[in-house]
CSV table of C-alpha atoms in Angstrom, one decimal:
chain,number,residue,atom,x,y,z
A,187,MET,CA,11.8,16.4,-1.0
A,188,HIS,CA,13.3,15.9,-4.4
A,189,SER,CA,13.5,17.8,-7.7
A,190,ALA,CA,12.8,16.1,-11.0
A,191,PHE,CA,11.9,16.9,-14.6
A,192,PRO,CA,8.2,16.1,-15.4
A,193,GLY,CA,9.0,13.2,-17.8
A,194,GLY,CA,5.4,12.3,-18.6
A,195,ASN,CA,4.6,8.7,-19.4
A,196,ARG,CA,4.7,6.1,-22.2
A,197,ASN,CA,1.4,4.3,-22.8
A,198,ASN,CA,1.4,0.6,-23.4
A,199,ASN,CA,1.0,1.4,-27.1
A,200,GLY,CA,4.3,3.2,-27.1
A,201,ASN,CA,3.1,6.8,-27.3
A,202,PHE,CA,4.5,9.4,-25.0
A,203,ASN,CA,2.2,11.9,-23.2
A,204,ASN,CA,2.4,14.8,-20.8
A,205,VAL,CA,6.2,15.3,-21.1
A,206,GLY,CA,7.0,18.6,-19.3
A,207,ASN,CA,3.6,18.6,-17.6
A,208,ASN,CA,3.3,15.6,-15.4
A,209,GLY,CA,5.8,13.6,-13.4
A,210,ASN,CA,5.1,9.9,-13.0
A,211,TRP,CA,7.2,7.6,-10.9
A,212,TRP,CA,6.9,3.9,-10.2
A,213,SER,CA,6.6,2.7,-6.6
A,214,SER,CA,8.4,-0.5,-5.6
A,215,SER,CA,5.0,-1.8,-4.5
A,216,GLU,CA,2.8,-4.0,-6.7
A,217,ASN,CA,-1.0,-4.0,-6.7
A,218,SER,CA,-1.2,-7.3,-8.6
A,219,THR,CA,0.8,-9.3,-11.2
A,220,THR,CA,-0.2,-6.8,-13.9
A,221,ASN,CA,-0.4,-3.5,-11.9
A,222,ALA,CA,1.9,-1.5,-9.7
A,223,TYR,CA,1.5,1.7,-7.8
A,224,ASN,CA,2.8,5.0,-9.1
A,225,ARG,CA,3.0,8.6,-7.9
A,226,ASN,CA,1.7,11.3,-10.3
A,227,LEU,CA,2.7,14.9,-9.7
A,228,ASN,CA,1.9,18.1,-11.5
A,229,TYR,CA,1.2,21.7,-10.7
A,230,ASN,CA,-2.2,20.9,-9.0
A,231,ASN,CA,-2.0,17.1,-8.3
A,232,ASN,CA,-0.3,14.7,-6.0
A,233,ASN,CA,-1.9,11.3,-6.6
A,234,LEU,CA,-1.1,7.7,-5.8
A,235,ASN,CA,-2.4,5.5,-8.6
A,236,ARG,CA,-2.4,1.9,-9.9
A,237,ASN,CA,-1.3,1.4,-13.5
A,238,ASN,CA,-0.5,-1.5,-15.8
A,239,LYS,CA,3.1,-2.4,-15.7
A,240,GLN,CA,3.2,-2.1,-19.5
A,241,ASN,CA,3.0,1.7,-19.1
A,242,GLY,CA,6.3,3.5,-18.9
A,243,PHE,CA,7.0,5.8,-16.0
A,244,SER,CA,10.2,7.2,-14.5
A,245,VAL,CA,12.1,5.5,-11.7
A,246,ARG,CA,13.7,7.4,-8.9
A,247,CYS,CA,17.1,6.0,-7.8
A,248,LEU,CA,17.8,6.2,-4.1
A,249,ARG,CA,21.0,5.7,-2.3
A,250,ASP,CA,20.7,2.7,-0.1
A,251,LEU,CA,22.6,3.2,3.2
A,252,MET,CA,21.8,-0.3,4.4
A,253,GLU,CA,24.7,-2.7,4.5
A,254,ASN,CA,24.8,-6.4,3.6
A,255,ARG,CA,21.9,-6.6,1.2
A,256,SER,CA,22.3,-10.1,-0.2
A,257,SER,CA,20.3,-10.0,-3.5
A,258,GLY,CA,21.6,-6.7,-4.9
A,259,ILE,CA,24.1,-5.8,-7.6
A,260,ASN,CA,26.6,-3.2,-6.5
A,261,ALA,CA,27.4,-0.6,-9.2
A,262,GLY,CA,30.1,1.7,-8.1
A,263,GLY,CA,29.4,1.5,-4.4
A,264,PHE,CA,26.3,3.7,-4.3
A,265,LEU,CA,23.6,2.0,-6.4
A,266,ASN,CA,21.9,-1.3,-5.7
A,267,VAL,CA,19.6,-2.9,-8.2
A,268,TYR,CA,17.2,-5.5,-7.0
A,269,ALA,CA,15.1,-8.0,-9.0
A,270,THR,CA,11.3,-7.7,-8.3
């Protein structure tokens, strides 16, 4: 379980929507070259969706406890960033 501010989303045209009402987080899983999965949460919803990668959703940073990851960038010993 985690707590987070419902940051809404940015459409591919640059407009922001649902800030303070919906939380949208990208998954690390792609559906296609143009779409990826995202989780949408609000007071009565918990959906897994597919959306165009041009949309803007929040990312959730997780602490990676695995050692010896070869393709990551270590930033201060607790955050690894991987190219996808």
